[in-house]
Short mmCIF file of C-alpha atoms in Angstrom, two decimals:
data_model
loop_
_atom_site.label_atom_id
_atom_site.label_comp_id
_atom_site.label_asym_id
_atom_site.label_seq_id
_atom_site.Cartn_x
_atom_site.Cartn_y
_atom_site.Cartn_z
CA MET A 1 -2.25 -25.56 -22.76
CA MET A 2 -0.48 -23.47 -25.36
CA ASN A 3 3.22 -23.04 -24.74
CA ASN A 4 4.49 -19.89 -26.44
CA LEU A 5 7.60 -19.37 -24.34
CA SER A 6 10.85 -18.79 -26.13
CA PRO A 7 13.24 -21.77 -26.58
CA GLN A 8 15.58 -20.05 -24.14
CA ALA A 9 12.84 -19.91 -21.51
CA ASN A 10 11.83 -23.54 -22.05
CA GLN A 11 15.44 -24.67 -21.74
CA PHE A 12 15.76 -22.68 -18.55
CA MET A 13 12.58 -24.27 -17.18
CA ASP A 14 13.80 -27.80 -17.83
CA LYS A 15 17.06 -27.06 -16.09
CA VAL A 16 15.64 -25.77 -12.82
CA VAL A 17 12.33 -27.56 -12.33
CA SER A 18 13.68 -30.73 -10.70
CA GLN A 19 15.65 -28.74 -8.14
CA PHE A 20 12.57 -26.71 -7.29
CA GLN A 21 10.33 -29.75 -6.88
CA ALA A 22 12.71 -31.27 -4.38
CA SER A 23 12.76 -28.13 -2.27
CA PHE A 24 9.06 -27.29 -2.27
CA HIS A 25 7.07 -30.51 -2.36
CA ASN A 26 5.85 -31.59 1.06
CA ASN A 27 6.85 -28.23 2.47
CA GLU A 28 3.53 -26.50 3.09
CA GLU A 29 4.54 -25.03 6.45
CA VAL A 30 7.78 -23.04 6.50
CA GLU A 31 9.57 -23.04 9.85
CA PHE A 32 11.40 -19.79 10.66
CA GLU A 33 14.25 -19.37 13.09
CA HIS A 34 14.21 -16.26 15.25
CA TYR A 35 15.75 -13.43 13.29
CA SER A 36 18.12 -12.61 16.15
CA THR A 37 19.96 -15.90 15.56
CA ILE A 38 20.69 -15.09 11.91
CA PRO A 39 23.66 -13.01 10.71
CA ASP A 40 22.65 -9.51 9.72
CA ASP A 41 23.81 -9.89 6.11
CA GLU A 42 21.49 -12.88 5.69
CA LEU A 43 18.35 -11.01 6.75
CA PRO A 44 15.96 -9.51 4.18
CA ILE A 45 16.06 -5.97 5.60
CA GLU A 46 17.27 -4.18 8.73
CA LEU A 47 14.95 -5.59 11.41
CA LEU A 48 16.28 -3.57 14.35
CA GLN A 49 13.96 -0.75 13.28
CA TYR A 50 11.03 -2.77 14.67
CA THR A 51 12.55 -4.42 17.75
CA ASP A 52 11.04 -2.08 20.33
CA ASP A 53 7.60 -1.93 18.72
CA VAL A 54 4.41 -3.82 19.42
CA VAL A 55 0.94 -3.61 17.89
CA ALA A 56 -1.69 -2.71 20.47
CA ARG A 57 -5.45 -2.82 19.99
CA VAL A 58 -6.97 0.13 21.86
CA ASN A 59 -10.67 0.04 22.69
CA PHE A 60 -12.42 3.41 22.44
CA THR A 61 -16.01 2.35 23.25
CA GLY A 62 -17.84 5.41 24.54
CA ASN A 63 -14.64 7.46 24.49
CA ASP A 64 -14.68 9.86 21.53
CA HIS A 65 -12.01 11.96 23.23
CA LEU A 66 -9.57 9.03 23.00
CA ARG A 67 -10.68 8.21 19.45
CA ARG A 68 -10.15 11.78 18.31
CA PHE A 69 -6.73 11.92 19.95
CA LEU A 70 -5.59 8.69 18.30
CA LEU A 71 -6.75 9.76 14.83
CA SER A 72 -5.72 13.41 15.01
CA LYS A 73 -2.77 14.41 12.88
CA GLY A 74 -1.98 17.55 14.87
CA ASP A 75 1.47 18.53 16.07
CA GLU A 76 0.52 17.74 19.66
CA ARG A 77 0.35 14.02 19.05
CA ARG A 78 3.56 13.89 17.05
CA GLN A 79 5.49 15.78 19.71
CA GLU A 80 4.11 14.03 22.76
CA ILE A 81 3.44 10.44 21.78
CA GLN A 82 4.73 8.73 18.65
CA PHE A 83 2.75 5.88 17.06
CA LYS A 84 1.29 4.77 13.74
CA VAL A 85 -2.33 3.82 13.14
CA TRP A 86 -2.61 0.43 11.43
CA SER A 87 -6.36 0.00 11.32
CA ARG A 88 -9.59 1.05 12.97
CA SER A 89 -13.03 -0.47 13.30
CA HIS A 90 -16.08 1.72 13.59
CA THR A 91 -18.34 -1.26 14.29
CA GLN A 92 -16.11 -2.85 16.94
CA ASN A 93 -14.75 0.38 18.43
CA PHE A 94 -11.02 -0.25 18.30
CA ILE A 95 -7.89 1.22 16.78
CA ASP A 96 -4.71 -0.81 16.17
CA LEU A 97 -1.48 1.07 16.85
CA GLN A 98 2.16 0.34 16.11
CA ILE A 99 3.89 1.79 19.13
CA ASN A 100 6.98 1.25 21.26
CA GLU A 101 6.91 0.51 24.97
CA ASP A 102 7.88 4.02 26.11
CA ASN A 103 5.16 5.69 24.06
CA LEU A 104 2.60 3.11 25.12
CA ILE A 105 3.34 3.98 28.75
CA LYS A 106 2.90 7.68 27.93
CA LEU A 107 -0.40 6.92 26.23
CA VAL A 108 -1.69 4.95 29.22
CA GLU A 109 -0.62 7.72 31.59
CA LYS A 110 -2.44 10.31 29.48
CA PHE A 111 -5.74 8.46 29.85
CA THR A 112 -5.92 7.35 33.49
CA SER A 113 -9.18 8.90 34.65
CA PRO A 114 -12.19 6.55 34.99
CA GLU A 115 -14.00 8.53 32.30
CA TYR A 116 -11.18 8.24 29.75
CA GLU A 117 -9.36 5.12 30.91
CA LEU A 118 -7.36 3.46 28.13
CA LYS A 119 -8.01 -0.23 27.60
CA TYR A 120 -5.82 -2.20 25.24
CA ASP A 121 -4.53 -5.64 24.24
CA ILE A 122 -1.19 -6.48 22.66
CA ILE A 123 -1.97 -8.34 19.42
CA ILE A 124 1.59 -8.47 18.03
CA GLU A 125 4.34 -8.70 20.62
CA ASP A 126 7.47 -9.46 18.58
CA LEU A 127 6.92 -7.18 15.60
CA ALA A 128 10.40 -7.67 14.12
CA GLN A 129 9.91 -11.44 13.99
CA LYS A 130 6.48 -11.09 12.39
CA VAL A 131 8.03 -8.86 9.74
CA PHE A 132 10.83 -11.37 9.14
CA GLU A 133 8.40 -14.24 8.63
CA THR A 134 6.59 -12.55 5.74
CA TYR A 135 9.65 -12.71 3.49
CA PRO A 136 10.38 -15.88 1.50
CA LYS A 137 12.63 -18.32 3.33
CA GLY A 138 16.23 -17.41 2.59
CA TYR A 139 15.49 -14.02 1.02
CA LYS A 140 18.58 -11.89 1.75
CA LYS A 141 19.65 -8.31 1.41
CA ARG A 142 22.09 -9.14 -1.34
CA ASP A 143 19.19 -10.49 -3.42
CA ASN A 144 17.66 -7.03 -3.58
CA ILE A 145 18.22 -5.06 -6.80
CA LYS A 146 17.07 -1.52 -6.26
CA GLY A 147 15.52 0.37 -9.11
CA LYS A 148 15.84 -2.40 -11.70
CA ASN A 149 13.16 -4.18 -13.65
CA ILE A 150 13.14 -7.51 -15.44
CA GLY A 151 12.47 -6.78 -19.07
CA LYS A 152 10.40 -8.87 -21.42
CA ASN A 153 12.09 -12.04 -22.72
CA SER A 154 14.80 -11.75 -20.08
CA TYR A 155 15.51 -14.96 -18.17
CA GLN A 156 18.85 -14.21 -16.53
CA HIS A 157 17.94 -13.05 -13.04
CA GLU A 158 17.63 -15.51 -10.18
CA ALA A 159 14.22 -14.06 -9.31
CA THR A 160 13.00 -15.22 -12.71
CA ALA A 161 14.33 -18.67 -11.93
CA GLU A 162 12.20 -18.61 -8.81
CA VAL A 163 9.14 -17.80 -10.91
CA VAL A 164 9.79 -20.47 -13.47
CA ASN A 165 10.47 -22.98 -10.73
CA SER A 166 7.25 -22.19 -8.96
CA MET A 167 5.20 -22.90 -12.04
CA GLU A 168 6.80 -26.31 -12.58
CA ALA A 169 7.02 -25.41 -16.27
CA ASP A 170 3.26 -24.91 -16.08
CA VAL A 171 1.40 -21.69 -15.36
CA PHE A 172 -1.33 -23.78 -13.71
CA SER A 173 0.69 -24.47 -10.59
CA GLU A 174 -0.16 -23.02 -7.19
CA LEU A 175 3.46 -23.24 -6.07
CA PHE A 176 4.01 -19.63 -7.15
CA PHE A 177 1.59 -18.67 -4.38
CA ARG A 178 3.34 -20.45 -1.52
CA GLU A 179 5.17 -17.24 -0.66
CA TYR A 180 4.99 -13.52 -1.32
CA ARG A 181 7.00 -12.40 -4.35
CA PRO A 182 9.18 -9.31 -4.99
CA LEU A 183 8.40 -6.95 -7.84
CA GLU A 184 10.87 -8.32 -10.37
CA THR A 185 9.52 -11.84 -9.79
CA ILE A 186 5.94 -10.68 -10.28
CA ASN A 187 6.84 -8.90 -13.51
CA ALA A 188 8.63 -12.00 -14.81
CA TRP A 189 5.61 -14.16 -13.94
CA LEU A 190 3.33 -11.77 -15.80
CA ASP A 191 5.66 -11.88 -18.82
CA ILE A 192 5.34 -15.66 -18.88
CA ILE A 193 1.56 -15.42 -18.55
CA GLU A 194 1.42 -13.05 -21.51
CA GLN A 195 3.63 -15.29 -23.64
CA THR A 196 1.60 -18.35 -22.74
CA PHE A 197 -1.77 -16.71 -23.51
CA PRO A 198 -1.04 -14.05 -26.14
CA GLU A 199 -4.56 -14.34 -27.52
CA ILE A 200 -6.21 -13.10 -24.30
CA VAL A 201 -3.53 -11.48 -22.08
CA THR A 202 -1.74 -8.23 -22.88
CA LEU A 203 0.67 -6.42 -20.58
CA GLU A 204 0.43 -2.67 -21.01
CA ASP A 205 3.06 -0.26 -19.68
CA ILE A 206 1.03 2.89 -19.18
CA GLY A 207 3.55 5.16 -17.46
CA GLN A 208 6.67 5.59 -15.36
CA THR A 209 6.76 6.08 -11.60
CA PHE A 210 8.89 8.61 -9.74
CA GLU A 211 11.70 6.04 -9.53
CA HIS A 212 11.26 5.13 -13.20
CA ARG A 213 9.52 1.80 -12.80
CA SER A 214 6.89 0.66 -15.26
CA TYR A 215 3.27 1.01 -14.24
CA LYS A 216 1.74 -2.19 -15.58
CA VAL A 217 -1.84 -3.05 -16.47
CA VAL A 218 -2.81 -6.64 -17.28
CA HIS A 219 -5.53 -6.60 -19.96
CA PHE A 220 -7.50 -9.86 -19.99
CA SER A 221 -9.88 -10.03 -22.94
CA VAL A 222 -11.39 -13.10 -24.60
CA LYS A 223 -12.03 -12.58 -28.29
CA ASP A 224 -15.34 -13.92 -29.57
CA ASP A 225 -16.85 -13.14 -32.97
CA GLU A 226 -20.40 -13.21 -31.66
CA ALA A 227 -19.58 -11.01 -28.69
CA GLU A 228 -17.89 -8.36 -30.82
CA HIS A 229 -21.30 -7.00 -31.84
CA GLN A 230 -22.19 -6.28 -28.23
CA PRO A 231 -20.46 -3.75 -25.99
CA LYS A 232 -18.16 -5.46 -23.53
CA LYS A 233 -18.36 -4.62 -19.87
CA THR A 234 -15.00 -3.75 -18.29
CA ILE A 235 -14.13 -4.74 -14.74
CA VAL A 236 -11.12 -3.17 -13.03
CA ILE A 237 -9.35 -4.97 -10.17
CA THR A 238 -6.45 -3.30 -8.37
CA GLY A 239 -4.14 -4.15 -5.48
CA GLY A 240 -1.05 -2.86 -3.71
CA VAL A 241 -2.07 0.80 -3.51
CA HIS A 242 -0.58 0.80 -0.03
CA ALA A 243 2.83 -0.79 -0.29
CA ARG A 244 2.78 -2.91 2.87
CA GLU A 245 -0.49 -4.65 1.98
CA TRP A 246 1.17 -7.61 0.26
CA ILE A 247 -1.87 -9.88 0.49
CA SER A 248 -3.76 -7.50 -1.83
CA VAL A 249 -1.06 -7.92 -4.49
CA SER A 250 -1.03 -11.71 -4.24
CA SER A 251 -4.86 -11.80 -4.37
CA VAL A 252 -4.96 -9.91 -7.68
CA LEU A 253 -2.36 -12.31 -9.07
CA TYR A 254 -4.31 -15.31 -7.77
CA THR A 255 -7.46 -13.98 -9.45
CA ILE A 256 -5.61 -13.79 -12.78
CA TYR A 257 -4.32 -17.33 -12.24
CA SER A 258 -7.81 -18.62 -11.35
CA MET A 259 -9.42 -16.96 -14.34
CA LEU A 260 -6.88 -18.55 -16.67
CA ASN A 261 -7.68 -21.94 -15.15
CA TYR A 262 -11.39 -21.31 -15.66
CA TYR A 263 -10.81 -20.07 -19.20
CA GLN A 264 -9.12 -23.38 -20.07
CA GLU A 265 -12.32 -25.20 -19.13
CA ASN A 266 -14.77 -22.62 -20.55
CA PRO A 267 -13.08 -20.67 -23.37
CA THR A 268 -16.07 -18.41 -24.07
CA ILE A 269 -17.12 -17.76 -20.48
CA PHE A 270 -15.57 -14.28 -20.35
CA ALA A 271 -16.50 -13.26 -23.90
CA ASN A 272 -18.71 -10.38 -22.78
CA LEU A 273 -16.29 -9.00 -20.21
CA ASP A 274 -13.00 -7.15 -20.35
CA PHE A 275 -10.70 -7.13 -17.33
CA LEU A 276 -8.05 -4.61 -16.37
CA PHE A 277 -5.82 -5.82 -13.52
CA ILE A 278 -3.26 -3.69 -11.72
CA PRO A 279 -1.58 -6.11 -9.29
CA VAL A 280 0.95 -3.53 -8.03
CA SER A 281 -0.58 -0.06 -8.00
CA ASN A 282 2.40 1.35 -6.10
CA PRO A 283 5.56 -0.18 -7.65
CA ASP A 284 8.06 2.13 -5.93
CA GLY A 285 6.49 1.69 -2.51
CA TYR A 286 6.19 -2.08 -2.96
CA GLU A 287 9.86 -2.34 -3.91
CA TYR A 288 10.75 -0.24 -0.86
CA THR A 289 8.97 -2.70 1.44
CA TRP A 290 11.21 -5.46 0.06
CA ASN A 291 14.53 -3.67 0.50
CA THR A 292 14.14 -1.11 3.30
CA ASP A 293 10.91 -0.89 5.35
CA ARG A 294 8.36 -3.72 5.28
CA LEU A 295 5.68 -1.43 6.75
CA TRP A 296 6.01 1.48 4.31
CA ARG A 297 2.61 2.72 3.09
CA LYS A 298 2.89 5.57 0.55
CA ASN A 299 4.60 5.92 -2.81
CA ARG A 300 8.20 7.17 -2.92
CA GLN A 301 8.11 10.51 -4.71
CA GLN A 302 9.67 13.69 -3.39
CA THR A 303 7.41 16.02 -1.40
CA ILE A 304 7.61 19.69 -0.45
CA LEU A 305 9.90 18.78 2.46
CA PRO A 306 13.34 17.60 1.26
CA ARG A 307 13.65 14.66 3.66
CA CYS A 308 10.04 13.52 3.45
CA PHE A 309 9.10 11.07 0.74
CA GLY A 310 5.79 9.68 -0.36
CA ILE A 311 2.17 10.63 -1.01
CA ASP A 312 -0.77 8.44 -0.04
CA ILE A 313 -2.05 7.48 -3.49
CA ASP A 314 -5.51 6.78 -2.07
CA HIS A 315 -5.83 10.39 -0.92
CA SER A 316 -4.73 11.84 -4.25
CA TYR A 317 -7.78 11.47 -6.53
CA ASP A 318 -9.72 14.50 -7.68
CA TYR A 319 -13.10 13.81 -6.16
CA HIS A 320 -13.79 15.69 -2.92
CA TRP A 321 -10.04 15.94 -2.52
CA THR A 322 -9.13 17.70 0.72
CA TYR A 323 -5.72 18.81 1.86
CA SER A 324 -4.78 16.38 4.61
CA SER A 325 -4.13 17.39 8.18
CA ASP A 326 -1.11 15.07 8.11
CA TRP A 327 2.29 16.57 7.36
CA ALA A 328 4.50 15.57 4.42
CA CYS A 329 6.30 12.86 6.41
CA GLY A 330 3.01 11.38 7.65
CA GLU A 331 1.42 8.23 6.31
CA ASP A 332 -1.82 9.95 5.25
CA TYR A 333 -0.22 12.89 3.43
CA SER A 334 -2.38 13.81 0.42
CA GLY A 335 0.09 15.98 -1.45
CA GLU A 336 -0.50 19.64 -2.20
CA GLU A 337 -3.05 19.14 -4.97
CA PRO A 338 -5.18 16.42 -6.58
CA PHE A 339 -3.35 13.85 -8.71
CA GLU A 340 0.02 14.91 -7.35
CA ALA A 341 0.72 11.23 -6.65
CA ILE A 342 2.22 10.12 -9.95
CA GLU A 343 0.44 6.74 -9.91
CA SER A 344 -3.02 8.30 -9.59
CA LYS A 345 -2.28 10.65 -12.48
CA ILE A 346 -0.99 7.79 -14.67
CA TRP A 347 -4.20 5.84 -14.05
CA ASN A 348 -6.47 8.82 -14.71
CA ASP A 349 -4.61 9.71 -17.93
CA TYR A 350 -4.90 6.11 -19.10
CA LEU A 351 -8.65 6.03 -18.44
CA ASN A 352 -9.16 9.33 -20.25
CA ALA A 353 -7.15 8.11 -23.25
CA THR A 354 -9.04 4.81 -23.47
CA ASN A 355 -12.50 6.02 -22.48
CA ASP A 356 -14.12 4.68 -25.65
CA ASP A 357 -12.40 1.30 -25.32
CA HIS A 358 -13.34 0.54 -21.73
CA LYS A 359 -16.88 1.04 -20.47
CA ILE A 360 -16.25 0.35 -16.81
CA TYR A 361 -19.08 -1.44 -15.03
CA GLY A 362 -17.18 -2.71 -12.02
CA TYR A 363 -14.27 -1.55 -9.86
CA ILE A 364 -12.79 -3.58 -7.02
CA ASP A 365 -9.85 -2.19 -5.06
CA LEU A 366 -8.15 -4.73 -2.77
CA HIS A 367 -6.57 -3.63 0.50
CA SER A 368 -5.85 -5.06 3.94
CA TYR A 369 -6.78 -5.64 6.65
CA SER A 370 -10.05 -6.18 8.66
CA GLN A 371 -12.25 -8.37 6.40
CA GLU A 372 -14.64 -5.70 5.18
CA ILE A 373 -16.48 -4.84 1.97
CA LEU A 374 -16.76 -1.07 1.69
CA TYR A 375 -19.07 0.78 -0.66
CA PRO A 376 -19.13 4.52 -1.53
CA TYR A 377 -18.83 7.13 -0.33
CA ALA A 378 -15.65 7.44 1.70
CA TYR A 379 -15.60 11.23 1.96
CA SER A 380 -18.95 11.60 3.77
CA CYS A 381 -21.76 9.58 5.29
CA ASN A 382 -24.16 12.39 4.47
CA GLU A 383 -24.03 11.67 0.74
CA ASN A 384 -25.99 8.61 -0.37
CA PRO A 385 -24.67 6.71 -3.40
CA ARG A 386 -26.94 6.18 -6.38
CA ASP A 387 -28.84 2.89 -6.35
CA GLU A 388 -27.69 2.33 -2.77
CA GLU A 389 -30.02 -0.60 -2.11
CA ASN A 390 -28.63 -2.64 -5.01
CA LEU A 391 -25.09 -1.59 -4.16
CA ILE A 392 -25.52 -3.02 -0.67
CA GLU A 393 -27.26 -6.14 -1.97
CA LEU A 394 -24.36 -6.89 -4.31
CA ALA A 395 -21.88 -6.37 -1.48
CA TYR A 396 -23.71 -8.90 0.68
CA GLY A 397 -23.73 -11.32 -2.25
CA VAL A 398 -19.95 -11.03 -2.52
CA ALA A 399 -19.63 -11.51 1.25
CA LYS A 400 -21.81 -14.62 1.11
CA SER A 401 -19.72 -16.09 -1.71
CA ILE A 402 -16.60 -15.58 0.37
CA ARG A 403 -18.22 -17.18 3.40
CA LEU A 404 -19.34 -20.22 1.37
CA GLN A 405 -15.81 -20.62 -0.01
CA THR A 406 -13.76 -20.48 3.20
CA GLY A 407 -16.14 -19.74 6.06
CA LYS A 408 -14.69 -16.27 6.64
CA THR A 409 -17.01 -13.36 7.42
CA TYR A 410 -16.55 -10.04 5.64
CA ASN A 411 -18.60 -7.19 7.08
CA VAL A 412 -20.39 -4.79 4.74
CA LEU A 413 -20.40 -1.08 5.57
CA PRO A 414 -20.07 2.34 3.92
CA ALA A 415 -16.47 3.43 3.42
CA CYS A 416 -17.07 6.66 5.32
CA GLN A 417 -17.47 4.66 8.54
CA ASP A 418 -14.25 2.77 7.95
CA LYS A 419 -12.43 6.06 7.26
CA ASP A 420 -13.98 7.81 10.28
CA SER A 421 -15.02 10.63 7.95
CA ASP A 422 -17.59 11.81 10.47
CA LEU A 423 -14.76 12.66 12.86
CA LEU A 424 -12.05 13.88 10.47
CA PRO A 425 -13.34 14.48 6.91
CA ASP A 426 -9.88 14.48 5.32
CA LEU A 427 -9.39 10.81 6.25
CA GLY A 428 -11.88 9.80 3.56
CA SER A 429 -11.12 12.41 0.93
CA GLY A 430 -9.67 11.86 -2.51
CA SER A 431 -10.07 8.08 -2.54
CA ALA A 432 -9.89 5.92 -5.66
CA LEU A 433 -13.16 4.29 -4.59
CA ASP A 434 -15.12 7.56 -4.66
CA PHE A 435 -13.40 8.82 -7.80
CA MET A 436 -14.03 5.65 -9.79
CA TYR A 437 -17.61 5.34 -8.57
CA HIS A 438 -18.50 8.94 -9.33
CA ASN A 439 -16.67 9.26 -12.67
CA LYS A 440 -16.10 5.85 -14.23
CA ALA A 441 -17.68 2.74 -12.68
CA PHE A 442 -21.29 1.82 -12.01
CA TRP A 443 -20.41 -0.64 -9.24
CA ALA A 444 -17.41 0.11 -7.02
CA TYR A 445 -16.06 -1.44 -3.83
CA GLN A 446 -13.00 -1.55 -1.66
CA LEU A 447 -12.34 -4.99 -0.16
CA LYS A 448 -10.20 -5.13 2.95
CA LEU A 449 -8.81 -8.63 3.14
CA ARG A 450 -7.69 -10.84 5.99
CA ASP A 451 -7.14 -10.88 8.76
CA SER A 452 -9.12 -9.34 11.59
CA GLY A 453 -6.05 -8.31 13.54
CA SER A 454 -3.86 -11.12 14.88
CA HIS A 455 -1.40 -10.60 12.02
CA GLY A 456 -2.56 -7.32 10.49
CA PHE A 457 -0.42 -6.33 7.51
CA LEU A 458 1.92 -9.25 8.22
CA LEU A 459 -0.32 -12.12 7.16
CA PRO A 460 1.87 -15.25 6.78
CA GLY A 461 2.41 -16.69 3.33
CA LYS A 462 0.41 -19.82 4.14
CA TYR A 463 -2.75 -17.69 3.84
CA ILE A 464 -2.06 -16.47 0.29
CA ILE A 465 -3.95 -19.32 -1.38
CA PRO A 466 -6.96 -19.41 1.02
CA VAL A 467 -7.40 -15.64 0.72
CA GLY A 468 -6.93 -15.84 -3.05
CA LYS A 469 -9.64 -18.49 -3.29
CA GLU A 470 -12.17 -16.54 -1.25
CA ILE A 471 -11.54 -13.31 -3.13
CA TYR A 472 -11.81 -15.06 -6.48
CA ALA A 473 -15.14 -16.54 -5.32
CA GLY A 474 -16.37 -13.05 -4.50
CA ILE A 475 -15.17 -11.69 -7.83
CA ARG A 476 -16.90 -14.53 -9.70
CA TYR A 477 -20.16 -13.56 -8.02
CA PHE A 478 -19.51 -9.92 -8.86
CA CYS A 479 -18.91 -10.78 -12.53
CA ASN A 480 -22.09 -12.86 -12.76
CA PHE A 481 -24.05 -9.98 -11.27
CA VAL A 482 -22.63 -7.50 -13.76
CA LEU A 483 -23.37 -9.83 -16.67
CA ASN A 484 -26.94 -10.53 -15.57
CA GLU A 485 -28.00 -7.24 -14.01
#
């Protein structure tokens, strides 16, 4: 392995690696105390905001009235019964809700007739504890540095020490993936990757977010003299569009890590492909989940209402964009016009500026949760995608690769069903999936990762590596298909 780190970085590595090895070896399972026994200033964020909430799985089989009520964004629902929709399954007829006990009682009382009786199961009972257990052991409020980034060649921050430790002075260590990582740690890890593999990895800062964070693209490109005479096929892989979906961020990072491992064994294997990775497609929102609200979804820009922040980036793209029925404080707020979400505009501007450099053949957008592979279109089930049969066949091939890797089943379905676009069209409008498929990419999918509901957005860190392995297996299949189509 080439080691192109600065002398300062190497010295820092040598100093901390032994301490890290002692603390992490033979420590696969992290035991957490209950958050209520820990002093408030030693907790990662304010957890009292979740203490009265549960996550309930509501079955709406044969009850479209209930389904419509739960998905509606009208004022009636906000005034009468407060809750947040986590996920929904068209095939299994359920909706997962984050709701407190008082509002759950109101919801049950609203649907008491035999025709519309509400049936539900509690899938997360102690939500605050589940939130607490997704942070790295010992991560405290005072460790948070709001609005700051780790610059290139900077090795002073303790988060960088964590990164260097986790690699055991070697980028080919899985220890980095034992826990979820905050934004500054991810950026430092990517800096080290770039310095270690300058011949194939380039970090591009393509814009600034509302809170002035860098929007980073990882360009992975293997140079090969023979391949230069043939057009390379670009594959785009993104994660973290919705801030709380941490497993999507870690899975993009694990894919980069796995590809570098594979490149070491087969240096020319990726010669005919270019990769653009965006591990954190929502830097401001992701940072906010680490220092304020673990379950935040949108970005963090100012909206038309002074006290309401954030636009749903995945409702902001200019393809069948529809003004959302959600208000500016709501989780599905689309903004007032296409590309109002700064991150979506940065990405579109970048693609337009580099159109000749990147002929995009594949687009994979990682989300969570529900273990699904979604293909276009999201905005309507009445519009059939081009080459639909092959699109579905490729999706099932990816699902099979995942199943062979870890035994997990990922269902294949059109994105419009997942978005319930037949019921409320604005739920599927303006998605990155549809925009990329229609304008840029020949093959495009959204993968919703683990799990199927017992943890939801709060998948424990012990699943980072298994999910990373199964997603990398699916992406390998996807790449082979693109190369040999």
